[in-house]
Coordinates of C-alpha atoms and ligand atoms in Angstrom, one line a residue:
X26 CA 22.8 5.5 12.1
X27 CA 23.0 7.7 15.4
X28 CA 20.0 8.6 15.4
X29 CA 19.0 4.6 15.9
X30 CA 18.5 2.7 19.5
X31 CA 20.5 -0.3 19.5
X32 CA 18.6 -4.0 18.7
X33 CA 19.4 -5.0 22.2
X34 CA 16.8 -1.2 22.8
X35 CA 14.5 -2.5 20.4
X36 CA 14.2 -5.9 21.5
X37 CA 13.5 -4.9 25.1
X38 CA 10.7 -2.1 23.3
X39 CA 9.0 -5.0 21.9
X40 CA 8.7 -7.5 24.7
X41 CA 7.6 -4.6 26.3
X42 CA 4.8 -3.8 24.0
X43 CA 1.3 -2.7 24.9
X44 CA -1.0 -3.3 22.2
X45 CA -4.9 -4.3 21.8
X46 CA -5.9 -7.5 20.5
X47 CA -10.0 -7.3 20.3
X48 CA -11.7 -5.5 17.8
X49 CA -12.7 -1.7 18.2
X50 CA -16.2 -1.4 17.4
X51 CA -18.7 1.8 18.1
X52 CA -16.2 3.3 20.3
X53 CA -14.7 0.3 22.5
X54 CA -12.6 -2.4 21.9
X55 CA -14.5 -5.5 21.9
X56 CA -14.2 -9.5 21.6
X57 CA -15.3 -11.2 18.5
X58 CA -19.2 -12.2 18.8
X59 CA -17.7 -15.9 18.6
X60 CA -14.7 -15.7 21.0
X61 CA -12.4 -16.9 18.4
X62 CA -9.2 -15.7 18.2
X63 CA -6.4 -16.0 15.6
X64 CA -2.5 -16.3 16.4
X65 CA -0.6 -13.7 14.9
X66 CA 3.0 -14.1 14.6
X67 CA 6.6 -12.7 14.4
X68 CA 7.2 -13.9 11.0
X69 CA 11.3 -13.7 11.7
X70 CA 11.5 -15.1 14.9
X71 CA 8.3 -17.9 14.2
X72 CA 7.1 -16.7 18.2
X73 CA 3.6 -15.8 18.5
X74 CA 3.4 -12.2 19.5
X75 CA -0.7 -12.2 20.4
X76 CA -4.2 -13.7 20.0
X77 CA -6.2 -11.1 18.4
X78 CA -9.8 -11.3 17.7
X79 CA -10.8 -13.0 14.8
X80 CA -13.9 -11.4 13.7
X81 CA -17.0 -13.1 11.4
X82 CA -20.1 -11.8 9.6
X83 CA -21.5 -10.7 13.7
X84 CA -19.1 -8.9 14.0
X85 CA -19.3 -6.7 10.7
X86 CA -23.2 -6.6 11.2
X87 CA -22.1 -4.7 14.3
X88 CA -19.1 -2.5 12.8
X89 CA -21.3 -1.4 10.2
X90 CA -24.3 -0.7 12.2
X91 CA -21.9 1.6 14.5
X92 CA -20.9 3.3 11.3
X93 CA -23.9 3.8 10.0
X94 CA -25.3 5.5 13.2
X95 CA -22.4 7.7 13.9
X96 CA -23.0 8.8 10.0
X97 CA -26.5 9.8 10.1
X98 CA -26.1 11.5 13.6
X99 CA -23.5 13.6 11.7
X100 CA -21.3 13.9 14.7
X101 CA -18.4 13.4 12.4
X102 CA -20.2 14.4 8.8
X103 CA -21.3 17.3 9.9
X104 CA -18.7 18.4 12.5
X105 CA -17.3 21.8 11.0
X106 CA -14.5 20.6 8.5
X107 CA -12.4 23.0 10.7
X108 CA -12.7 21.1 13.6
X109 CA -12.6 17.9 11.9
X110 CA -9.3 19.1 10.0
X111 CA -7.8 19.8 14.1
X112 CA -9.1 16.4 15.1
X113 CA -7.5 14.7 12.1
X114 CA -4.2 16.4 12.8
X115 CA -4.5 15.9 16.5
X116 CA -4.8 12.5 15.5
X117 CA -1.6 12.5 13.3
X118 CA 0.3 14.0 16.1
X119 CA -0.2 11.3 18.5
X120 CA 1.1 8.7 15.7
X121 CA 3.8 10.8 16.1
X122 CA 4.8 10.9 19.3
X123 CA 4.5 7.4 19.6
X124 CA 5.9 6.4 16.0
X125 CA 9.1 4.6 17.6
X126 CA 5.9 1.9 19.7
X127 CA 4.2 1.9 16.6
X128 CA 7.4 1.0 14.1
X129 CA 8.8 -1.4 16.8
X130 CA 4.9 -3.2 16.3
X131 CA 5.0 -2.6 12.9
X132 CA 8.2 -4.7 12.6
X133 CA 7.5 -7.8 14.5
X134 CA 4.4 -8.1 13.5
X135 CA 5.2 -7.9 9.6
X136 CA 9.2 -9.1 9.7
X137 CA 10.1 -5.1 8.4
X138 CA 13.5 -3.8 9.1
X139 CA 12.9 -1.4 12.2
X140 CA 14.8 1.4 10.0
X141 CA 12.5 1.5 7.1
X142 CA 9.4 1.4 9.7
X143 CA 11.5 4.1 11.4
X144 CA 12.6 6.0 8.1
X145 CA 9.8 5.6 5.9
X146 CA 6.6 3.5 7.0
X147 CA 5.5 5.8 9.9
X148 CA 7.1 9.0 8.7
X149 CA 5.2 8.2 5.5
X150 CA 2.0 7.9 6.9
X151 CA 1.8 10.3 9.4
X152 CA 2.9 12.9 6.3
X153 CA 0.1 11.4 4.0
X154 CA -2.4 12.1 7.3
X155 CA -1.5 15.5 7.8
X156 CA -1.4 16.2 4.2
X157 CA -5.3 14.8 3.8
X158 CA -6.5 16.5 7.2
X159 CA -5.5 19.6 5.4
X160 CA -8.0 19.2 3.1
X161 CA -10.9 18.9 5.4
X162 CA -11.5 22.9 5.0
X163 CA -10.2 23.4 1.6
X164 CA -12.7 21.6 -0.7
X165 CA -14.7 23.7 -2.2
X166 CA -18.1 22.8 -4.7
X167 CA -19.1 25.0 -7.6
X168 CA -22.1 26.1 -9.6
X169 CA -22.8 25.6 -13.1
X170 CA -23.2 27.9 -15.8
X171 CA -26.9 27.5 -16.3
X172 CA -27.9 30.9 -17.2
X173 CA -30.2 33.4 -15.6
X174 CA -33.2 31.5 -14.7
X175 CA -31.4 28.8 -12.5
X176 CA -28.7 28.4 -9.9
X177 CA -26.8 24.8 -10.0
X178 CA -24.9 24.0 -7.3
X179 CA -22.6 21.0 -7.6
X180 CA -22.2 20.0 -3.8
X181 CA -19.5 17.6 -2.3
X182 CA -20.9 15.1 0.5
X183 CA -19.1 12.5 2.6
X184 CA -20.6 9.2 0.8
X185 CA -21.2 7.7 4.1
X186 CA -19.8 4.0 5.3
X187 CA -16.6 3.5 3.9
X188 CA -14.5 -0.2 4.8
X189 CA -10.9 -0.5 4.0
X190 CA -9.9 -3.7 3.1
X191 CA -6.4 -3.8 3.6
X192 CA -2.4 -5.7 2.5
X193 CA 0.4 -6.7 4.7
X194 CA 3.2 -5.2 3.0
X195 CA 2.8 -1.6 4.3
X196 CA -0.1 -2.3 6.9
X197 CA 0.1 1.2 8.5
X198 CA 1.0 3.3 5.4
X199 CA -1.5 1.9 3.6
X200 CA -4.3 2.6 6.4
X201 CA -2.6 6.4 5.8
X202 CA -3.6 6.2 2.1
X203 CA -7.0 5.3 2.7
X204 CA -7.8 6.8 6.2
X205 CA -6.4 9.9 5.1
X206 CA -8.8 11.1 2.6
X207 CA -12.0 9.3 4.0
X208 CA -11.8 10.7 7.2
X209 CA -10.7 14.2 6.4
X210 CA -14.6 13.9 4.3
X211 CA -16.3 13.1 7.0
X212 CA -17.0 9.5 6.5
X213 CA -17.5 6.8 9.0
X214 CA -14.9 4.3 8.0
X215 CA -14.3 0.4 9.0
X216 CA -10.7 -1.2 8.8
X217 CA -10.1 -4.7 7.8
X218 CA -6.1 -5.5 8.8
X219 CA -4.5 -8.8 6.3
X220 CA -4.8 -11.5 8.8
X221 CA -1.0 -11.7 9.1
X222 CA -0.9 -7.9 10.4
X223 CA -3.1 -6.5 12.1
X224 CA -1.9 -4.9 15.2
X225 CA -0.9 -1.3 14.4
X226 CA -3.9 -0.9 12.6
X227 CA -5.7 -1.8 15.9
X228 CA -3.6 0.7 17.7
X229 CA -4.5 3.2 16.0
X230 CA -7.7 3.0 18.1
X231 CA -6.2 4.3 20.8
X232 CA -4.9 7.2 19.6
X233 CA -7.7 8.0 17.0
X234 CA -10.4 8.2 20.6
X235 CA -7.8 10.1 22.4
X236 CA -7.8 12.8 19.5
X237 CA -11.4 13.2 19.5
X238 CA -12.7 11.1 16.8
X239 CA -16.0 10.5 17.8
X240 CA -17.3 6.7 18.9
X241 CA -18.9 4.9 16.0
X242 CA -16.6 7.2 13.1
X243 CA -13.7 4.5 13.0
X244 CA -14.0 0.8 13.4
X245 CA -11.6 -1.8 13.0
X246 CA -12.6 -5.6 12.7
X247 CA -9.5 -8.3 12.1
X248 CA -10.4 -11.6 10.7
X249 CA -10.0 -13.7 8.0
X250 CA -10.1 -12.2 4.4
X251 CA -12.8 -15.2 3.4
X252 CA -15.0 -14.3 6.7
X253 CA -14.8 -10.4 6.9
X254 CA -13.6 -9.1 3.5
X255 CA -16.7 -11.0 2.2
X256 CA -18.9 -9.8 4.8
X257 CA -17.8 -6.0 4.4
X258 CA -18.0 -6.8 0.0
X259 CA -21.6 -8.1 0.4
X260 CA -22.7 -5.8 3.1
X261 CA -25.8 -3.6 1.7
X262 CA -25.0 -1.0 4.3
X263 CA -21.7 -0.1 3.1
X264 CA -20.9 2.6 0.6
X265 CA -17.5 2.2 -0.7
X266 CA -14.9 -0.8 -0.5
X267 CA -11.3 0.8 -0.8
X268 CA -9.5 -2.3 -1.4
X269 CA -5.9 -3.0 -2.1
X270 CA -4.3 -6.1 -2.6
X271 CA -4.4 -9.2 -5.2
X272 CA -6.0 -8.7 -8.6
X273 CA -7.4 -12.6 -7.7
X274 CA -9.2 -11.0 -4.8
X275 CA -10.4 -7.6 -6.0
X276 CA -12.1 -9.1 -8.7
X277 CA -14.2 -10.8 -5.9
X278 CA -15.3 -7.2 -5.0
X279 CA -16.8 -6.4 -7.8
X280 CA -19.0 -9.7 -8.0
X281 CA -20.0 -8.9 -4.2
X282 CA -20.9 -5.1 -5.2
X283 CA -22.9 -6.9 -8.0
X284 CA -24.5 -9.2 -6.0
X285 CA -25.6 -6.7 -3.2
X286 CA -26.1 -2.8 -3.1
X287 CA -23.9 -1.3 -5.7
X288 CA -21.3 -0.3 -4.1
X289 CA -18.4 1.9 -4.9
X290 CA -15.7 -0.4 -5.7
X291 CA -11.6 0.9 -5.6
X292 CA -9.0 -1.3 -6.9
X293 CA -5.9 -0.9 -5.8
X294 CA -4.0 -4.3 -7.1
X295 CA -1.0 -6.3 -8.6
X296 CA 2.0 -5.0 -10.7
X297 CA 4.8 -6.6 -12.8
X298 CA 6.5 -3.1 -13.1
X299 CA 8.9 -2.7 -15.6
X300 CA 12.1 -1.2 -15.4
X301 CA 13.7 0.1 -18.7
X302 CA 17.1 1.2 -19.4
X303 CA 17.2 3.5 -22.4
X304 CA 20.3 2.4 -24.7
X305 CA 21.3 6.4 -24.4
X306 CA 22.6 6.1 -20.6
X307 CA 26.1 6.7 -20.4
X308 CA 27.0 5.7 -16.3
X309 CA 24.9 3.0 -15.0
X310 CA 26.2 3.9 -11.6
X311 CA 22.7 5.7 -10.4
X312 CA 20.4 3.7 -12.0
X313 CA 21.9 0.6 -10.9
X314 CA 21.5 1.9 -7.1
X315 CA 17.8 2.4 -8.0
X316 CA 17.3 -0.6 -10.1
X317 CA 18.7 -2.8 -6.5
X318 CA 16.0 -0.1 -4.8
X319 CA 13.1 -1.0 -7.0
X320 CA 13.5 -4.4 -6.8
X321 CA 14.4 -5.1 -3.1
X322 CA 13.3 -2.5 -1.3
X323 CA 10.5 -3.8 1.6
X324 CA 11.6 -7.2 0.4
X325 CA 10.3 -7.3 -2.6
X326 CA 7.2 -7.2 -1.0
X327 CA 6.0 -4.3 -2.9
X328 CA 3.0 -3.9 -5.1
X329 CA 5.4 -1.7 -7.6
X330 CA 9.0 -3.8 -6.9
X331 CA 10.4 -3.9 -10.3
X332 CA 11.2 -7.1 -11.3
X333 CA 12.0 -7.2 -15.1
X334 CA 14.7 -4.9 -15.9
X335 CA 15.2 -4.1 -19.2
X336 CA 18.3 -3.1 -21.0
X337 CA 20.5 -3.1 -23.4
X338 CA 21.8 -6.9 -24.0
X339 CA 25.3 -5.8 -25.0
X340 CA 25.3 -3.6 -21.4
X341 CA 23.6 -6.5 -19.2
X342 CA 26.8 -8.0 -17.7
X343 CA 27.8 -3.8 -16.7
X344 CA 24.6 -3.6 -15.2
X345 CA 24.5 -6.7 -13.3
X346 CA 28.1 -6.1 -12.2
X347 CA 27.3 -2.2 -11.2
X348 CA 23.9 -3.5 -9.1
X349 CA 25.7 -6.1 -7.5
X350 CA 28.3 -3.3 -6.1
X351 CA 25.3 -1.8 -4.6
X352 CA 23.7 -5.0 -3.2
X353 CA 26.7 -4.7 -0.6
X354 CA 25.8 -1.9 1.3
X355 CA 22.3 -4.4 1.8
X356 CA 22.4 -6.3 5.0
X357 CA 19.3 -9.0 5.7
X358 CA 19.2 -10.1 9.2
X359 CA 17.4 -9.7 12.3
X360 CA 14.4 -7.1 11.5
X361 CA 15.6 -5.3 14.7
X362 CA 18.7 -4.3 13.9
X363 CA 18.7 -1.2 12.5
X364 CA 21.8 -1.6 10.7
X365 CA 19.9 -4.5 8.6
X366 CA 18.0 -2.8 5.6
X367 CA 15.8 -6.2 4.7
X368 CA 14.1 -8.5 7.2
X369 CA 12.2 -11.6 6.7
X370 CA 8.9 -12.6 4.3
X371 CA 6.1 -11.7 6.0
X372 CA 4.5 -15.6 6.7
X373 CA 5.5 -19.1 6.0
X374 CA 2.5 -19.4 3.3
X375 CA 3.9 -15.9 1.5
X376 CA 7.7 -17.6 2.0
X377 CA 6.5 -21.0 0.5
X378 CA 5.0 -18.6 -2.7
X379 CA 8.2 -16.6 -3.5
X380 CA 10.4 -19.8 -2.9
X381 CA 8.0 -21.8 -5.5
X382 CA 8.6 -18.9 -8.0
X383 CA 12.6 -18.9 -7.5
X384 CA 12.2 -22.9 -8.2
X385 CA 10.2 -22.2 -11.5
X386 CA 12.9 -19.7 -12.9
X387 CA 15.2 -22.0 -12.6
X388 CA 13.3 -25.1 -13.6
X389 CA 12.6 -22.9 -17.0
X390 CA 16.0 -22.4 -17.7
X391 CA 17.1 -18.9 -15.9
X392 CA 20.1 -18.7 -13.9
X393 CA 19.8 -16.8 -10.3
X394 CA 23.3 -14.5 -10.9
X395 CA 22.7 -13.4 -7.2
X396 CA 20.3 -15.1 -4.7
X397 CA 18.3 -17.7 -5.1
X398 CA 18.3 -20.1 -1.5
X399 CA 16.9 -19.3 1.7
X400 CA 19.2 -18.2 4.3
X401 CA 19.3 -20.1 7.0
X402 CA 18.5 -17.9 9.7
X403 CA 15.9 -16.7 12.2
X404 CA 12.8 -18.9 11.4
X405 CA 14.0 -19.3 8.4
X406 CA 11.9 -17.0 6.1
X407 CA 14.3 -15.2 4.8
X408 CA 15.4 -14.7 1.3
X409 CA 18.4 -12.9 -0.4
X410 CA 17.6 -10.3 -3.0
X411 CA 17.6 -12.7 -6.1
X412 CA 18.5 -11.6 -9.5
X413 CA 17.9 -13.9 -12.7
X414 CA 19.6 -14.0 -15.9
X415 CA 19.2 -15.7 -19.0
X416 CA 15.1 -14.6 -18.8
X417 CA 13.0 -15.0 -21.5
X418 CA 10.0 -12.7 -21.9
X419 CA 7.7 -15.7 -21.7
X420 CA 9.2 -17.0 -18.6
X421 CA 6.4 -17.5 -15.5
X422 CA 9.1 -15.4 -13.5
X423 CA 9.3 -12.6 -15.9
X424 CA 5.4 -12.3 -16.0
X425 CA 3.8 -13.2 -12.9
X426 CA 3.7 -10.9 -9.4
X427 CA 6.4 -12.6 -7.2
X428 CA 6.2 -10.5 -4.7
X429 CA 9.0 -11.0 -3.1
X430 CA 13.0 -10.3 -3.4
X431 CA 13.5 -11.4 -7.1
X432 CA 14.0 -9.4 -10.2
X433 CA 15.1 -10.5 -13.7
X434 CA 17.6 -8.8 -16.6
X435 CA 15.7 -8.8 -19.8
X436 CA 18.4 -7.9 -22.8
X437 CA 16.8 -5.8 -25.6
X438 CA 18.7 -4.5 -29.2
X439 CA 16.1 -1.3 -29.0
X440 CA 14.7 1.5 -27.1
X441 CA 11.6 -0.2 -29.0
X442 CA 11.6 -3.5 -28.3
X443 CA 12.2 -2.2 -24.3
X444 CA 8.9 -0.2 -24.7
X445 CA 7.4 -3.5 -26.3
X446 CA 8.3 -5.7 -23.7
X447 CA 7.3 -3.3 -20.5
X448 CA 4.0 -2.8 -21.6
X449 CA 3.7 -6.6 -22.8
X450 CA 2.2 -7.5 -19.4
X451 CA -1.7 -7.5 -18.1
X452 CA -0.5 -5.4 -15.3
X453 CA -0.1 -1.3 -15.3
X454 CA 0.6 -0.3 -12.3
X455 CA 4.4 1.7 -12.2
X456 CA 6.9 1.9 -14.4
X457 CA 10.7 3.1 -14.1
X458 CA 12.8 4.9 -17.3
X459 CA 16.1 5.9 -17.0
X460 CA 17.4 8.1 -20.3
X461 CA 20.3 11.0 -20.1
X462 CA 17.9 12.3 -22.9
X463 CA 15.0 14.1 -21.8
X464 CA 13.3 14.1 -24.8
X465 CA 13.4 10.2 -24.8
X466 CA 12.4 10.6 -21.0
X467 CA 8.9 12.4 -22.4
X468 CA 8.5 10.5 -24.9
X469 CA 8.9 7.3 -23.6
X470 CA 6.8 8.1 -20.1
X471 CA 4.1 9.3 -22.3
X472 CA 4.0 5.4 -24.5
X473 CA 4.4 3.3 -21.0
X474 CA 0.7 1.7 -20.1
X475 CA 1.1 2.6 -16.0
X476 CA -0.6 5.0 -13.5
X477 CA 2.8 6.3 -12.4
X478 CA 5.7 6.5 -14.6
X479 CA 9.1 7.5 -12.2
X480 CA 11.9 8.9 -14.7
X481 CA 15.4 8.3 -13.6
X482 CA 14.3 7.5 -10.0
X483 CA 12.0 4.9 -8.8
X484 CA 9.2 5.9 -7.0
X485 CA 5.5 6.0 -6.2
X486 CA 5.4 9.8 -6.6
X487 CA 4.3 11.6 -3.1
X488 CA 1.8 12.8 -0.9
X489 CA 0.3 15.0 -4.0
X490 CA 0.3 12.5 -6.8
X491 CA -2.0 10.3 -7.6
X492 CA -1.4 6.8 -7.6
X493 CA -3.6 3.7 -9.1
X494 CA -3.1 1.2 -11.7
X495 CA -3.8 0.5 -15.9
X496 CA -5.2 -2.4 -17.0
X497 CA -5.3 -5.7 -14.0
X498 CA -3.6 -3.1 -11.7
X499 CA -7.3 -1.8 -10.4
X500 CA -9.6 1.3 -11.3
X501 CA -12.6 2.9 -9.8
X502 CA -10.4 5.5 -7.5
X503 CA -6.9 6.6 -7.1
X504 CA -4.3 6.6 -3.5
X505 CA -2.7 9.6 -2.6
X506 CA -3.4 12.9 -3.9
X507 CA -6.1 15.4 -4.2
X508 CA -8.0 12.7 -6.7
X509 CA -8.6 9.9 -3.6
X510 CA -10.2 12.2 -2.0
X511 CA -13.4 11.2 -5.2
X512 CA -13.9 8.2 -4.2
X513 CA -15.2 9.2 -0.8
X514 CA -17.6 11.8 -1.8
X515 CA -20.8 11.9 -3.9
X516 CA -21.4 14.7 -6.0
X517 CA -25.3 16.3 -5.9
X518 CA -26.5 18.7 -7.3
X519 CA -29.3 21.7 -6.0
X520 CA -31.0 23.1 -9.1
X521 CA -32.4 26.4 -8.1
X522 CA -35.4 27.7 -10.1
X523 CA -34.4 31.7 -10.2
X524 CA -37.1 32.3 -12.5
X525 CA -40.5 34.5 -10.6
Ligands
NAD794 P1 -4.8 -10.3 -0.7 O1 -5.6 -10.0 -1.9 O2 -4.5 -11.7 -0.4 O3 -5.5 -9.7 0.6 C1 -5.8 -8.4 0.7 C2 -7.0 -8.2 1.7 O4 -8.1 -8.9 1.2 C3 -6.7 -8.8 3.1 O5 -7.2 -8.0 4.1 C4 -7.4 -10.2 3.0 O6 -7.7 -10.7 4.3 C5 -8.6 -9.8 2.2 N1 -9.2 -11.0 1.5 C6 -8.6 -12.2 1.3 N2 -9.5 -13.0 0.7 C7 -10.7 -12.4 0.6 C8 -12.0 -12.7 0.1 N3 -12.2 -13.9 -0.4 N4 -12.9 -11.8 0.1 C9 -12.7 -10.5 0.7 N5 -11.5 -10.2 1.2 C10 -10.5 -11.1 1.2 O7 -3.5 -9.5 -0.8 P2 -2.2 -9.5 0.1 O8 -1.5 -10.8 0.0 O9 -2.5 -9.0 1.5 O10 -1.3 -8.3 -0.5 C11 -0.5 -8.5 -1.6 C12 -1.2 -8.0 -2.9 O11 -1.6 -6.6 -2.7 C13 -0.3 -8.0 -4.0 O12 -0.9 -8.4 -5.2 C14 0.1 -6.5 -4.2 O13 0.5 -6.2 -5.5 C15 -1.1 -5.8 -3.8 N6 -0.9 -4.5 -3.4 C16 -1.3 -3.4 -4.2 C17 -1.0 -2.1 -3.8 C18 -1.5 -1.0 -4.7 O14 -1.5 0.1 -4.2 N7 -1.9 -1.2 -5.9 C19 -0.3 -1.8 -2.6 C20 0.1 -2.9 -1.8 C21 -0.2 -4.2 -2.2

């Protein structure tokens, strides 16, 4: 904790703020063609922060049209990937140096604890950018084995105009994700913040010109999802949608793609991830610590949050007793105090949701163990990590996303029926297993329907795994890794006639 400011520090840091509200478009930062603007707000205090820009289809024309020339001029494309590599990490750099700005933003503007924006959000994305800039000189094509009379050569090119539409739950570290690979390929890229959050994404702006990234290469146009996302989705000028959030919503990509040019769709979306105790685990002492972790962590606002554990019914009341111990060391309060490790939901619509879901559980017969009311604090928005017992499989809370601070105990009389039940859901997106038997860990990892299994940890894997959903989780692409870096390239080939 030394290594924090005090909240008295970071209060005065965030009335202090600089930060742009219009959108940045071929190089400057510009009002929306309508003038409209759209409140955003400190979602634990209820104050509005700022009016930002709230873009429409104008606006988008005019993103798009920047991209497109910056593309073809190949100012970015075709800058040597050595260069572009520097100006990607001088980019990185300047997050940086001004990561404390950027996680006090980050936390207003989303209701985030100011130590996890501190601890993980910015060190995480400045990490993932780094790691992706490094690419930019290490990708290399290759030739095919066509025999003497011909030379194929399978050659990697940027795609072109790539538009991010992007979540509120890790608005920065999901621009990371995304930013990363596309720019390290030479794309010209558009960002489209959630309504609720977009100003770090526009203050990236500033530090992305200041590093050198040429006008026109990155836009960023915040608006409503409805107005923009639509706009961007049915666009015949753009080449790839990288879109994370709502299965609901993403499925409305691929009907614009259909309905327009084609375009590359990536689905980054919902999860009900499992989290399965193997009947061989002797202490529940660490996975109980990660259980409370999967489940609460970013306020359950997590597209992988964990919320149906499932364990052995004879061993539920150990667990639940062994997770609530843990639970202690979890303070919710005011999202600038770094000695608070949750803050508030992220909007009063979002609060309303997870609030309607905690009345359903109950209405359906499950008890909430721990949880289950609002504290009345702040603005109001926030919610106690929630735990449900007395969960039936076919319960609406142990099958829909919550997305929020909520988790359930599902009791199981086999490793079996545990497998049964965490793959019984139309999501695939992560999955946890803790076994003391590594065979079973194998095993089991290998039978679970999810793009990232984490074995006695939870996690989302790092900077060099892929990470992407099964089944209504998405497809078309993969986050993180050497594999997202696909999605931004198209693969030609140059079939050389060698014969005289
Ligand atoms: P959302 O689907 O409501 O919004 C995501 C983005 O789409 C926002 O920018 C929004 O403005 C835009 N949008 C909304 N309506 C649109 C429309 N009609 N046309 C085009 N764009 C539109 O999701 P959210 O509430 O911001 O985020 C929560 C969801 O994101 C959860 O389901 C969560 O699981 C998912 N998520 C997934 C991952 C992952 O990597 N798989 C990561 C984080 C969040």
């Amino acid at each position: 904790m030394s290594d924090f400011l005090t909240t008295a520090q970071y209060e005065a840091m965030a009335r202090s703020l600089s930060f742009p509200t219009q959108a940045f478009i071929g190089g400057k930062f510009v009002p929306a063609a309508s003038g409209k603007t759209m409140d955003t707000i400190n979602p634990a205090t209820g104050e509005k922060i700022a009016e930002v820009a709230s873009c429409g289809v104008e606006d988008v024309n005019r993103a798009v049209a920047a991209a497109r020339k910056s593309f073809e001029r190949g100012v970015w494309a075709k800058m040597h990937p050595t260069e572009r590599k520097k100006i990607c990490l001088r980019f990185a750099e300047l997050l940086e140096k001004n990561a404390v700005e950027l996680a006090v933003l980050e936390s207003v503007d989303s209701g985030k604890p100011i130590r996890e924006c501190l601890m993980t959000d910015l060190p995480e994305t400045i990490e993932c950018l780094i790691w992706h800039a490094e690419i930019a000189d290490k990708q290399y094509g290759g030739i095919s084995p066509s025999g003497s009379g011909a030379l194929g050569l399978i050659v990697k090119e940027p795609i072109g105009v790539v538009a991010c539409v992007l979540p509120w739950n890790f608005p920065l570290m999901m621009v990371g994700w995304k930013l990363g690979p596309a720019l390290a390929e030479g794309n010209s890229i558009i960002l489209k913040p959630a309504s609720v959050t977009p100003l770090t994404t526009l203050k990236l702006a500033e530090f992305a010109a200041a590093a050198g990234i040429p006008e026109g290469v990155l836009n960023i146009v915040p608006g409503p999802g409805a107005l923009v996302g639509e706009a961007l989705g049915l666009h015949p000028d753009v080449d790839v949608i990288s879109f994370t959030g709502s299965t609901e919503v993403g499925r409305l990509f691929l009907r614009y793609s259909s309905e327009s040019n084609l375009k590359r769709i990536v689905l980054e979306l919902g999860g009900k991830s499992p989290f399965v105790v193997l009947d061989d685990v002797k202490d529940y002492t660490v996975a109980a610590q990660h259980a409370v972790q999967a489940a609460f962590w970013n306020m359950g606002e997590n597209c992988t949050g964990n919320s149906r554990i499932i364990l052995p019914n004879n061993r539920k009341a150990e667990f639940l007793e062994a997770m609530k111990k843990h639970l202690q060391g979890w303070k919710i309060g005011n999202p600038l105090d770094p000695a608070n490790a949750l803050g508030s939901m992220v909007s009063k619509s979002h609060f309303t949701t997870v609030m309607g879901y905690i009345e359903k559980g109950k209405a359906e017969g499950a008890t909430a163990v721990v949880g289950g009311a609002p504290l009345g604090i702040g603005s109001g928005l926030f919610i106690p990590p929630t735990i449900f017992d007395g969960v039936l499989p076919t319960h609406t809370i142990a099958n829909e996303e919550i997305f929020g601070p909520v988790t359930t105990l599902l009791g199981v009389n086999s490793n079996e029926e545990a497998l049964r039940i965490a793959n019984n859901t139309v999501y695939g997106l992560q999955a946890t297993l803790f076994t003391d038997d590594i065979t079973n860990g194998h095993l089991f990892a290998r039978e679970m329907k999810a793009g990232t299994v984490s074995v006695n940890n939870f996690s989302e894997g790092d900077n060099t795994t892929p990470f992407g959903g099964y089944k209504l989780s998405g497809f078309g692409g993969k986050d993180k890794g050497r594999e997202s870096h696909d999605q931004y390239l198209e693969t030609k080939t140059i079939f050389i006639n060698l014969n005289k």
